[in-house]
Tab-separated table of C-alpha atoms and ligand atoms in Angstrom:
chain	number	residue	atom	x	y	z
V	1	MET	CA	-2.661	-2.174	59.730
V	2	GLN	CA	-6.366	-2.112	60.554
V	3	PRO	CA	-9.565	-3.014	58.714
V	4	ALA	CA	-11.576	0.083	57.755
V	5	ALA	CA	-13.623	1.110	60.803
V	6	ARG	CA	-16.540	2.232	58.622
V	7	LEU	CA	-17.250	-1.416	57.787
V	8	TYR	CA	-17.900	-2.389	61.389
V	9	ARG	CA	-21.311	-0.784	61.973
V	10	PRO	CA	-22.852	-2.354	58.842
V	11	HIS	CA	-21.323	-5.645	60.039
V	12	ILE	CA	-23.101	-5.315	63.387
V	13	GLN	CA	-26.332	-4.450	61.567
V	14	ALA	CA	-26.013	-7.501	59.314
V	15	LEU	CA	-25.147	-9.699	62.288
V	16	GLY	CA	-28.139	-8.314	64.182
V	17	ALA	CA	-30.429	-9.172	61.262
V	18	ARG	CA	-29.038	-12.720	61.198
V	19	TYR	CA	-29.543	-13.135	64.921
V	20	ASP	CA	-33.086	-11.705	64.664
V	21	ALA	CA	-33.987	-14.391	62.132
V	22	ALA	CA	-32.188	-17.148	64.027
V	23	LEU	CA	-33.727	-16.275	67.406
V	24	ASP	CA	-37.167	-16.010	65.858
V	25	ALA	CA	-36.816	-19.351	64.053
V	26	CYS	CA	-35.595	-21.104	67.203
V	27	GLY	CA	-37.969	-19.551	69.730
V	28	PHE	CA	-35.645	-17.284	71.722
V	29	ASP	CA	-35.939	-13.632	72.720
V	30	ALA	CA	-32.329	-12.972	73.659
V	31	VAL	CA	-28.905	-14.516	73.499
V	32	LEU	CA	-25.976	-14.243	75.867
V	33	ILE	CA	-22.676	-15.210	74.253
V	34	GLY	CA	-19.810	-15.954	76.589
V	35	ALA	CA	-16.248	-15.023	75.638
V	36	GLY	CA	-15.024	-18.217	77.316
V	37	ALA	CA	-13.329	-19.006	80.577
V	38	LEU	CA	-9.837	-19.731	81.822
V	39	ILE	CA	-9.363	-23.466	82.383
V	40	PRO	CA	-6.986	-24.291	85.236
V	41	VAL	CA	-4.284	-26.910	84.796
V	42	HIS	CA	-4.775	-29.939	87.031
V	43	ARG	CA	-3.162	-29.384	90.464
V	44	ASP	CA	-1.499	-26.184	89.366
V	45	ASP	CA	-2.164	-22.482	89.777
V	46	GLN	CA	-1.855	-21.733	86.076
V	47	ASP	CA	-4.399	-21.844	83.289
V	48	TYR	CA	-4.341	-23.397	79.837
V	49	PRO	CA	-3.922	-20.902	77.015
V	50	TYR	CA	-7.196	-19.065	76.552
V	51	ARG	CA	-9.056	-19.410	73.246
V	52	PRO	CA	-11.934	-16.945	72.902
V	53	GLU	CA	-15.343	-18.112	71.702
V	54	PRO	CA	-15.669	-17.371	67.971
V	55	LEU	CA	-19.348	-16.390	68.227
V	56	PHE	CA	-18.336	-13.744	70.766
V	57	LEU	CA	-15.479	-12.474	68.589
V	58	GLN	CA	-17.856	-12.031	65.686
V	59	TRP	CA	-19.501	-9.216	67.673
V	60	ALA	CA	-16.523	-7.778	69.497
V	61	ALA	CA	-12.810	-8.313	68.843
V	62	LEU	CA	-11.860	-8.672	72.509
V	63	GLN	CA	-9.395	-11.504	72.412
V	64	ALA	CA	-7.962	-11.377	75.925
V	65	HIS	CA	-11.094	-10.977	78.048
V	66	PRO	CA	-12.201	-14.324	79.450
V	67	GLY	CA	-15.370	-14.054	81.517
V	68	SER	CA	-16.795	-11.306	79.310
V	69	ALA	CA	-20.045	-11.723	77.395
V	70	LEU	CA	-22.278	-10.139	74.812
V	71	LEU	CA	-26.023	-9.826	75.285
V	72	TYR	CA	-28.131	-9.375	72.182
V	73	ARG	CA	-31.837	-8.649	72.168
V	74	PRO	CA	-33.563	-7.806	68.890
V	75	GLY	CA	-34.169	-4.089	68.543
V	76	ARG	CA	-31.654	-3.109	71.246
V	77	LYS	CA	-28.071	-1.980	71.076
V	78	PRO	CA	-25.871	-5.021	71.750
V	79	LEU	CA	-24.530	-4.978	75.293
V	80	LEU	CA	-20.868	-5.879	75.764
V	81	LEU	CA	-20.077	-6.906	79.323
V	82	VAL	CA	-16.330	-6.690	79.867
V	83	TYR	CA	-15.044	-8.707	82.820
V	84	GLU	CA	-12.264	-6.892	84.670
V	85	PRO	CA	-11.880	-8.468	88.088
V	86	GLU	CA	-9.880	-6.798	90.807
V	87	ASP	CA	-6.742	-8.910	90.697
V	88	PHE	CA	-3.311	-7.678	91.679
V	89	TRP	CA	-1.635	-10.828	90.334
V	90	HIS	CA	-2.721	-10.164	86.774
V	91	GLN	CA	-3.409	-7.128	84.681
V	92	ALA	CA	-6.681	-6.786	82.841
V	93	ALA	CA	-6.212	-6.266	79.130
V	94	PRO	CA	-7.522	-2.872	78.050
V	95	VAL	CA	-10.536	-2.888	75.759
V	96	PRO	CA	-8.843	-2.356	72.390
V	97	LYS	CA	-9.553	0.908	70.603
V	98	GLY	CA	-11.935	0.315	67.754
V	99	PRO	CA	-15.302	1.043	66.204
V	100	TRP	CA	-17.114	-1.152	68.768
V	101	HIS	CA	-17.028	1.744	71.244
V	102	LYS	CA	-19.771	3.458	69.232
V	103	ALA	CA	-21.730	0.487	67.955
V	104	LEU	CA	-21.968	-1.432	71.260
V	105	ASP	CA	-23.113	-0.496	74.726
V	106	ILE	CA	-20.009	-1.368	76.799
V	107	ARG	CA	-20.093	-1.936	80.565
V	108	VAL	CA	-17.388	-3.216	82.860
V	109	MET	CA	-18.097	-6.006	85.384
V	110	ARG	CA	-15.880	-6.426	88.422
V	111	ARG	CA	-17.506	-9.684	89.498
V	112	ARG	CA	-18.626	-12.707	87.511
V	113	ASP	CA	-22.058	-12.791	89.072
V	114	GLU	CA	-22.871	-9.304	87.762
V	115	ILE	CA	-23.791	-10.970	84.480
V	116	GLY	CA	-27.066	-12.170	86.024
V	117	ARG	CA	-28.215	-8.587	86.616
V	118	HIS	CA	-28.429	-8.021	82.898
V	119	LEU	CA	-30.706	-10.994	82.341
V	120	PRO	CA	-34.345	-11.317	83.418
V	121	ALA	CA	-34.566	-12.537	87.003
V	122	ARG	CA	-35.049	-16.271	87.436
V	123	GLY	CA	-38.686	-17.306	87.573
V	124	ARG	CA	-40.111	-13.897	86.798
V	125	GLY	CA	-38.595	-13.437	83.398
V	126	ARG	CA	-40.657	-14.112	80.359
V	127	LEU	CA	-37.731	-13.840	78.028
V	128	ARG	CA	-36.417	-17.063	76.627
V	129	VAL	CA	-32.649	-16.719	76.696
V	130	ALA	CA	-30.073	-18.833	74.883
V	131	LEU	CA	-26.656	-19.090	76.541
V	132	LEU	CA	-23.960	-19.698	73.927
V	133	GLY	CA	-20.314	-20.593	74.453
V	134	ASP	CA	-18.372	-22.868	76.790
V	135	PRO	CA	-20.788	-23.591	79.673
V	136	VAL	CA	-17.836	-23.608	82.085
V	137	GLN	CA	-18.204	-19.836	82.080
V	138	TRP	CA	-21.709	-20.022	83.574
V	139	ARG	CA	-20.763	-22.404	86.403
V	140	GLY	CA	-22.094	-21.238	89.764
V	141	LEU	CA	-23.927	-18.240	88.304
V	142	SER	CA	-27.508	-19.618	88.352
V	143	LEU	CA	-28.382	-18.051	85.025
V	144	SER	CA	-31.730	-19.027	83.590
V	145	GLY	CA	-31.505	-19.950	79.953
V	146	THR	CA	-30.952	-22.779	77.508
V	147	VAL	CA	-27.304	-23.728	77.131
V	148	ASN	CA	-26.100	-24.042	73.537
V	149	PRO	CA	-29.405	-25.003	71.909
V	150	ARG	CA	-28.425	-27.065	68.883
V	151	PRO	CA	-30.968	-25.553	66.398
V	152	LEU	CA	-29.774	-22.018	67.176
V	153	LEU	CA	-26.103	-22.961	66.843
V	154	THR	CA	-26.839	-24.689	63.543
V	155	HIS	CA	-28.693	-21.648	62.224
V	156	LEU	CA	-25.817	-19.341	63.161
V	157	ASP	CA	-23.161	-21.765	61.868
V	158	TYR	CA	-24.894	-21.896	58.506
V	159	ASP	CA	-24.849	-18.087	58.182
V	160	ARG	CA	-21.284	-17.799	59.390
V	161	ALA	CA	-20.024	-19.071	56.053
V	162	PHE	CA	-21.079	-15.781	54.422
V	163	LYS	CA	-18.611	-13.083	55.299
V	164	THR	CA	-19.575	-9.423	55.652
V	165	PRO	CA	-17.253	-6.771	54.156
V	166	TRP	CA	-15.867	-6.164	57.674
V	167	GLU	CA	-14.995	-9.819	58.026
V	168	ILE	CA	-13.357	-9.896	54.612
V	169	ALA	CA	-11.361	-6.781	55.479
V	170	CYS	CA	-10.168	-8.472	58.706
V	171	MET	CA	-9.098	-11.499	56.700
V	172	GLN	CA	-7.230	-9.253	54.284
V	173	VAL	CA	-5.283	-7.730	57.145
V	174	ALA	CA	-4.610	-11.235	58.534
V	175	THR	CA	-3.373	-12.159	55.064
V	176	ALA	CA	-1.042	-9.180	54.776
V	177	MET	CA	0.405	-9.992	58.215
V	178	GLY	CA	0.820	-13.656	57.331
V	179	LEU	CA	2.572	-12.786	54.084
V	180	ALA	CA	5.023	-10.565	55.950
V	181	GLY	CA	5.806	-13.568	58.138
V	182	HIS	CA	6.237	-15.802	55.105
V	183	ARG	CA	8.714	-13.360	53.544
V	184	ALA	CA	10.766	-13.282	56.729
V	185	VAL	CA	10.802	-17.064	57.066
V	186	ARG	CA	11.738	-17.558	53.436
V	187	GLN	CA	14.787	-15.350	53.950
V	188	ALA	CA	15.614	-17.143	57.197
V	189	PHE	CA	15.478	-20.503	55.434
V	190	ALA	CA	17.853	-19.240	52.753
V	191	ALA	CA	20.160	-18.033	55.545
V	192	GLY	CA	20.260	-21.495	57.133
V	193	CYS	CA	18.050	-20.964	60.197
V	194	SER	CA	16.542	-23.877	62.132
V	195	GLU	CA	12.813	-24.632	62.322
V	196	PHE	CA	12.840	-23.186	65.827
V	197	GLU	CA	14.430	-19.931	64.681
V	198	MET	CA	12.072	-19.655	61.731
V	199	GLY	CA	9.077	-20.101	64.043
V	200	LEU	CA	10.318	-17.196	66.157
V	201	MET	CA	10.933	-15.091	63.072
V	202	PHE	CA	7.393	-15.654	61.895
V	203	LEU	CA	6.129	-14.274	65.193
V	204	ALA	CA	8.522	-11.325	65.138
V	205	ALA	CA	7.630	-10.385	61.567
V	206	THR	CA	3.877	-10.651	62.136
V	207	GLY	CA	3.813	-9.114	65.601
V	208	GLN	CA	1.694	-11.969	66.969
V	209	THR	CA	2.266	-14.309	69.874
V	210	ASP	CA	1.975	-18.063	69.413
V	211	GLN	CA	-1.271	-17.880	71.324
V	212	GLU	CA	-2.752	-15.245	69.039
V	213	LEU	CA	-2.122	-17.220	65.855
V	214	PRO	CA	-5.203	-18.938	64.426
V	215	TYR	CA	-3.312	-22.262	64.453
V	216	PRO	CA	0.213	-23.333	65.360
V	217	ALA	CA	2.503	-22.460	62.463
V	218	ILE	CA	3.795	-25.513	60.604
V	219	VAL	CA	7.510	-24.967	59.954
V	220	ALA	CA	8.617	-28.189	58.314
V	221	VAL	CA	12.070	-28.742	56.848
V	222	ASN	CA	12.836	-31.696	54.562
V	223	ARG	CA	11.026	-34.933	55.561
V	224	ASN	CA	8.951	-33.082	58.152
V	225	GLY	CA	6.882	-31.687	55.294
V	226	ALA	CA	5.427	-35.184	54.874
V	227	THR	CA	3.581	-34.838	58.205
V	228	LEU	CA	0.481	-32.863	57.335
V	229	HIS	CA	0.184	-31.024	60.650
V	230	TYR	CA	3.822	-31.286	61.749
V	231	GLN	CA	3.973	-29.698	65.205
V	232	HIS	CA	7.610	-29.748	66.350
V	233	ARG	CA	10.455	-27.249	65.973
V	234	ASP	CA	13.862	-28.771	65.378
V	235	ARG	CA	16.475	-26.607	67.110
V	236	HIS	CA	19.358	-27.649	64.869
V	237	ARG	CA	20.689	-25.649	61.998
V	238	LEU	CA	21.297	-27.980	59.118
V	239	PRO	CA	24.385	-27.566	56.939
V	240	ASN	CA	23.650	-26.271	53.484
V	241	LYS	CA	24.025	-29.636	51.806
V	242	ASP	CA	21.412	-31.191	54.130
V	243	ARG	CA	18.796	-28.470	53.670
V	244	HIS	CA	16.447	-29.461	50.869
V	245	SER	CA	12.974	-28.002	51.339
V	246	LEU	CA	10.752	-25.922	53.559
V	247	LEU	CA	6.986	-26.262	53.872
V	248	LEU	CA	5.582	-23.276	55.776
V	249	ASP	CA	1.874	-23.362	56.640
V	250	ALA	CA	1.272	-20.283	58.753
V	251	GLY	CA	-1.392	-17.615	59.018
V	252	CYS	CA	-2.360	-14.726	61.244
V	253	ASN	CA	-5.300	-13.437	63.196
V	254	CYS	CA	-6.922	-10.030	62.829
V	255	ALA	CA	-9.811	-9.197	65.154
V	256	GLY	CA	-10.493	-12.912	65.471
V	257	TYR	CA	-10.353	-13.715	61.738
V	258	ALA	CA	-7.790	-16.062	60.260
V	259	SER	CA	-5.583	-16.336	57.248
V	260	ASP	CA	-4.235	-19.790	56.352
V	261	ILE	CA	-1.325	-19.694	53.930
V	262	THR	CA	1.084	-22.387	52.762
V	263	ARG	CA	4.143	-22.080	50.571
V	264	THR	CA	6.785	-24.670	49.799
V	265	TYR	CA	10.351	-23.744	48.917
V	266	ALA	CA	13.178	-25.720	47.393
V	267	ALA	CA	16.625	-25.026	48.807
V	268	ARG	CA	18.204	-25.046	45.359
V	269	ARG	CA	17.449	-25.368	41.687
V	270	GLY	CA	16.665	-28.792	40.348
V	271	GLU	CA	13.844	-31.246	39.954
V	272	PHE	CA	12.076	-30.489	43.217
V	273	ALA	CA	12.113	-26.751	42.465
V	274	GLY	CA	10.489	-27.551	39.122
V	275	MET	CA	7.865	-29.652	40.858
V	276	VAL	CA	7.035	-26.805	43.229
V	277	ARG	CA	6.605	-24.469	40.257
V	278	ASP	CA	4.324	-26.979	38.513
V	279	MET	CA	2.292	-27.448	41.672
V	280	ASP	CA	1.932	-23.696	41.953
V	281	LYS	CA	0.504	-23.554	38.435
V	282	ALA	CA	-1.833	-26.451	39.180
V	283	GLN	CA	-2.991	-24.725	42.370
V	284	GLN	CA	-3.694	-21.538	40.420
V	285	ARG	CA	-5.762	-23.464	37.888
V	286	LEU	CA	-7.793	-24.916	40.764
V	287	CYS	CA	-8.342	-21.442	42.218
V	288	GLN	CA	-9.724	-20.376	38.844
V	289	LEU	CA	-12.531	-22.935	39.237
V	290	VAL	CA	-13.920	-21.202	42.324
V	291	ARG	CA	-17.260	-19.555	41.593
V	292	PRO	CA	-20.822	-19.613	42.955
V	293	GLY	CA	-22.735	-22.838	42.494
V	294	VAL	CA	-19.709	-25.101	42.284
V	295	ALA	CA	-19.859	-28.179	44.501
V	296	PHE	CA	-16.607	-28.485	46.431
V	297	PRO	CA	-16.375	-32.269	45.878
V	298	GLU	CA	-16.069	-31.457	42.151
V	299	LEU	CA	-13.058	-29.293	42.923
V	300	GLN	CA	-11.634	-32.110	44.994
V	301	LEU	CA	-11.855	-34.383	41.978
V	302	ALA	CA	-10.251	-31.676	39.811
V	303	ALA	CA	-7.403	-31.515	42.334
V	304	HIS	CA	-6.836	-35.249	41.989
V	305	ALA	CA	-6.752	-34.858	38.219
V	306	GLU	CA	-4.080	-32.162	38.617
V	307	ILE	CA	-2.029	-34.353	40.964
V	308	ALA	CA	-2.308	-37.215	38.502
V	309	GLY	CA	-1.000	-34.931	35.768
V	310	LEU	CA	1.994	-34.027	37.935
V	311	LEU	CA	2.700	-37.657	38.835
V	312	ALA	CA	2.725	-38.497	35.131
V	313	ARG	CA	4.823	-35.503	34.121
V	314	TRP	CA	7.454	-36.167	36.762
V	315	ASP	CA	7.507	-39.841	35.887
V	316	LEU	CA	6.529	-40.914	39.369
V	317	VAL	CA	3.687	-43.171	38.260
V	318	ARG	CA	3.484	-44.854	34.868
V	319	MET	CA	-0.237	-44.840	34.223
V	320	THR	CA	-2.488	-42.375	32.433
V	321	PRO	CA	-3.739	-39.561	34.683
V	322	GLU	CA	-7.290	-40.850	34.188
V	323	GLN	CA	-6.276	-44.292	35.427
V	324	MET	CA	-4.473	-42.798	38.401
V	325	VAL	CA	-7.624	-40.959	39.465
V	326	SER	CA	-10.053	-43.798	38.812
V	327	GLN	CA	-7.818	-46.398	40.506
V	328	ARG	CA	-7.277	-44.028	43.436
V	329	VAL	CA	-3.514	-43.925	43.097
V	330	THR	CA	-3.588	-40.160	43.670
V	331	ASP	CA	-5.125	-40.748	47.119
V	332	PHE	CA	-1.739	-42.042	48.314
V	333	PHE	CA	-0.077	-38.754	47.421
V	334	LEU	CA	-2.908	-36.349	48.343
V	335	PRO	CA	-4.615	-37.727	51.456
V	336	HIS	CA	-6.405	-34.544	52.567
V	337	GLY	CA	-9.209	-32.328	51.350
V	338	LEU	CA	-8.548	-29.575	48.841
V	339	GLY	CA	-9.790	-26.960	51.282
V	340	HIS	CA	-12.230	-25.771	53.888
V	341	LEU	CA	-14.222	-22.765	54.996
V	342	LEU	CA	-12.090	-20.097	56.641
V	343	GLY	CA	-13.101	-17.326	59.022
V	344	LEU	CA	-13.366	-17.080	62.792
V	345	GLN	CA	-11.793	-20.522	62.973
V	346	VAL	CA	-9.175	-21.844	60.634
V	347	HIS	CA	-11.390	-24.822	59.892
V	348	ASP	CA	-14.584	-22.842	60.091
V	349	VAL	CA	-17.785	-24.576	61.130
V	350	GLY	CA	-20.778	-25.384	58.965
V	351	GLY	CA	-18.961	-26.785	55.927
V	352	GLY	CA	-21.409	-29.663	55.587
V	353	LEU	CA	-24.706	-27.991	56.511
V	354	ALA	CA	-27.583	-28.438	54.082
V	355	SER	CA	-29.621	-25.494	55.398
V	356	HIS	CA	-30.268	-23.273	58.417
V	357	ARG	CA	-32.228	-26.132	59.886
V	358	GLY	CA	-29.290	-28.504	59.620
V	359	GLY	CA	-28.917	-31.787	57.813
V	360	GLU	CA	-25.458	-32.803	56.715
V	361	LEU	CA	-24.576	-32.885	53.033
V	362	ALA	CA	-22.998	-36.311	52.708
V	363	ARG	CA	-19.270	-36.422	52.130
V	364	PRO	CA	-18.440	-38.325	48.983
V	365	LYS	CA	-17.418	-41.922	49.741
V	366	ARG	CA	-14.188	-41.332	47.906
V	367	PHE	CA	-13.323	-38.305	50.063
V	368	PRO	CA	-14.554	-39.043	53.579
V	369	ARG	CA	-12.364	-36.345	55.120
V	370	LEU	CA	-13.622	-33.478	52.989
V	371	ARG	CA	-14.567	-30.640	55.335
V	372	LEU	CA	-16.624	-28.723	52.785
V	373	THR	CA	-19.573	-30.180	50.895
V	374	ARG	CA	-21.750	-27.071	50.569
V	375	PRO	CA	-22.105	-25.515	47.134
V	376	LEU	CA	-19.982	-22.389	46.926
V	377	ALA	CA	-21.856	-19.103	47.300
V	378	PRO	CA	-20.873	-15.422	47.303
V	379	GLY	CA	-19.305	-14.299	50.571
V	380	MET	CA	-17.730	-17.649	51.421
V	381	VAL	CA	-13.968	-17.726	51.923
V	382	VAL	CA	-12.378	-21.084	51.220
V	383	THR	CA	-8.845	-22.373	51.137
V	384	ILE	CA	-7.470	-24.027	48.022
V	385	GLU	CA	-4.559	-26.164	49.155
V	386	PRO	CA	-3.567	-29.076	46.961
V	387	GLY	CA	-0.608	-31.104	48.106
V	388	LEU	CA	1.626	-33.947	47.099
V	389	TYR	CA	3.561	-35.814	49.767
V	390	PHE	CA	5.899	-38.735	50.218
V	391	ILE	CA	4.348	-40.241	53.366
V	392	ASP	CA	6.022	-43.483	54.437
V	393	SER	CA	2.911	-45.252	55.736
V	394	LEU	CA	0.960	-44.471	52.553
V	395	LEU	CA	3.855	-45.382	50.262
V	396	ALA	CA	4.113	-48.756	52.022
V	397	ARG	CA	0.435	-49.381	51.277
V	398	LEU	CA	0.835	-48.209	47.697
V	399	ARG	CA	3.740	-50.605	47.210
V	400	LYS	CA	1.527	-53.502	48.235
V	401	SER	CA	-1.422	-52.392	46.087
V	402	ARG	CA	-2.047	-53.466	42.500
V	403	ALA	CA	-0.802	-50.132	41.199
V	404	GLY	CA	2.445	-50.581	43.155
V	405	ARG	CA	4.308	-52.001	40.190
V	406	ARG	CA	3.404	-48.946	38.088
V	407	VAL	CA	5.211	-46.636	40.471
V	408	ASN	CA	8.700	-45.470	39.620
V	409	TRP	CA	10.157	-46.310	43.038
V	410	ARG	CA	13.621	-45.079	42.139
V	411	LYS	CA	12.149	-41.665	41.456
V	412	VAL	CA	10.149	-41.784	44.676
V	413	ALA	CA	13.337	-42.614	46.570
V	414	SER	CA	15.173	-39.682	45.023
V	415	LEU	CA	12.415	-37.236	46.067
V	416	HIS	CA	11.678	-38.756	49.445
V	417	ARG	CA	13.983	-36.380	51.365
V	418	TYR	CA	11.901	-33.353	50.300
V	419	GLY	CA	8.871	-34.504	52.302
V	420	GLY	CA	6.111	-32.891	50.308
V	421	ILE	CA	4.610	-29.861	48.645
V	422	ARG	CA	1.554	-27.854	49.625
V	423	ILE	CA	0.459	-24.501	48.236
V	424	GLU	CA	-2.465	-22.792	49.930
V	425	ASP	CA	-4.380	-19.594	49.170
V	426	ASN	CA	-7.516	-18.075	50.635
V	427	VAL	CA	-10.182	-17.416	48.029
V	428	LEU	CA	-13.321	-15.306	48.355
V	429	VAL	CA	-16.345	-16.419	46.328
V	430	THR	CA	-17.889	-13.380	44.616
V	431	ALA	CA	-21.153	-12.926	42.698
V	432	ASP	CA	-19.461	-13.684	39.399
V	433	GLY	CA	-16.399	-15.717	40.312
V	434	HIS	CA	-13.765	-15.244	42.969
V	435	ARG	CA	-10.965	-13.108	44.362
V	436	ASN	CA	-7.756	-14.695	45.523
V	437	LEU	CA	-7.164	-12.767	48.757
V	438	THR	CA	-3.679	-14.216	49.173
V	439	ARG	CA	-2.287	-13.625	45.698
V	440	GLU	CA	-3.701	-10.152	45.307
V	441	LEU	CA	-1.767	-9.038	48.377
V	442	GLU	CA	1.292	-11.141	47.585
V	443	ILE	CA	1.898	-9.743	44.157
V	444	GLY	CA	-0.024	-6.488	44.393
V	445	ARG	CA	-2.726	-5.546	41.964
V	446	ALA	CA	-4.396	-2.504	40.506
V	447	GLY	CA	-7.492	-2.763	42.692
V	448	ARG	CA	-7.388	-1.720	46.323
V	449	PRO	CA	-8.274	-3.940	49.265
V	450	LEU	CA	-11.904	-3.565	50.430
M	1	LIG	N1	-3.266	-24.979	58.458
M	1	LIG	C1	-4.176	-26.061	58.478
M	1	LIG	C2	-4.813	-26.236	57.178
M	1	LIG	O1	-4.269	-25.814	56.183
M	1	LIG	O2	-5.887	-26.722	57.049
M	2	MN	MN1	-2.861	-24.272	56.206
M	3	MN	MN1	-6.062	-24.859	55.345
């Protein structure tokens, strides 16, 4: 499964045009983007897992090449410097086959300090160079340039929200891979596997290592679903009667681009299964609201209205949905944002930028954790991930609040063991609305992927 190679050259052209404008606006003639460096563990001879620099990946999908870099100068073919040291302890990863071989000028470096040869010599150079990425990579190299100039990063972060067709195609492949993993884990849950086993099955079905995933998969059985970013893997297989629910939040990585997918499953028919179905419908209604010009905080409010409707319908809270939203009762059940920008990072940068020049669009007081305040625009990919959880610390506060006596605590107690529900899709904003990248691959559709 690969994104269509023909989309890559136009991507590089579009990226070049963005960098031309950004460099011009910020007073630079060239940019060197580091792939990142290996960080050694304290008093050990091993390194922490390597995470490549997203700005580097946007040009070249080399995900296992620390020490490499990309040099871009307007009007010139981008230069990809691949670091392959002579090292008989480790094996250099091959440069993956792909369309970059034609669109980039690729050279191999055997030594770190060869990077300097490709930049203007110190003192004599008139070029103003920006050095982007983790500065650890430049240590001891005496490169002349400005390290991570904030205005340039801001300019690039702002543009990064708008995906090129290549980027969207990568995210579609990441989605298809993630969905294959979800299918495998769903079957494994039905077969009685432990969280640990399901985590391994996700990797096997997607063909990715833990390190390659865009974020650690959340494999949460029963109460563990109430921890939003649950990070453990219980090794025990639970007997059938003790298995109630599974919340799986897991995505994949294709050429550096992420998918971020959540599904919640009930172990058997009954009230919780009905709640999951209702939540799925509510989530689909929220996805339908995605279109250009919409302010994400409005969608956040719409999500709270949906959650209020569910709390009323399931007789969890005995107030009108309007009261539940205005008195902030829903905040106890949905304590996170409805979604975020998605792309090179799972929580992609720039969600609050007012313009290329920066300025943060204020988060609404009501939703201080909202990661996305920019108005939606074509090319953005956002997640839509409403949830409803039974979180002990929040329930304790709700019990003490004025609305506490309007809560049907017996019902809460009966649902407590299920942990929570989250349903998450990845949605592309188009010129006239949206495309749900997750659902169109999950259920198939007449149209073909890009
Ligand atoms: N997987 C993290 C999130 O959904 O934001
Ligand atoms: Mn997620
Ligand atoms: Mn997400």
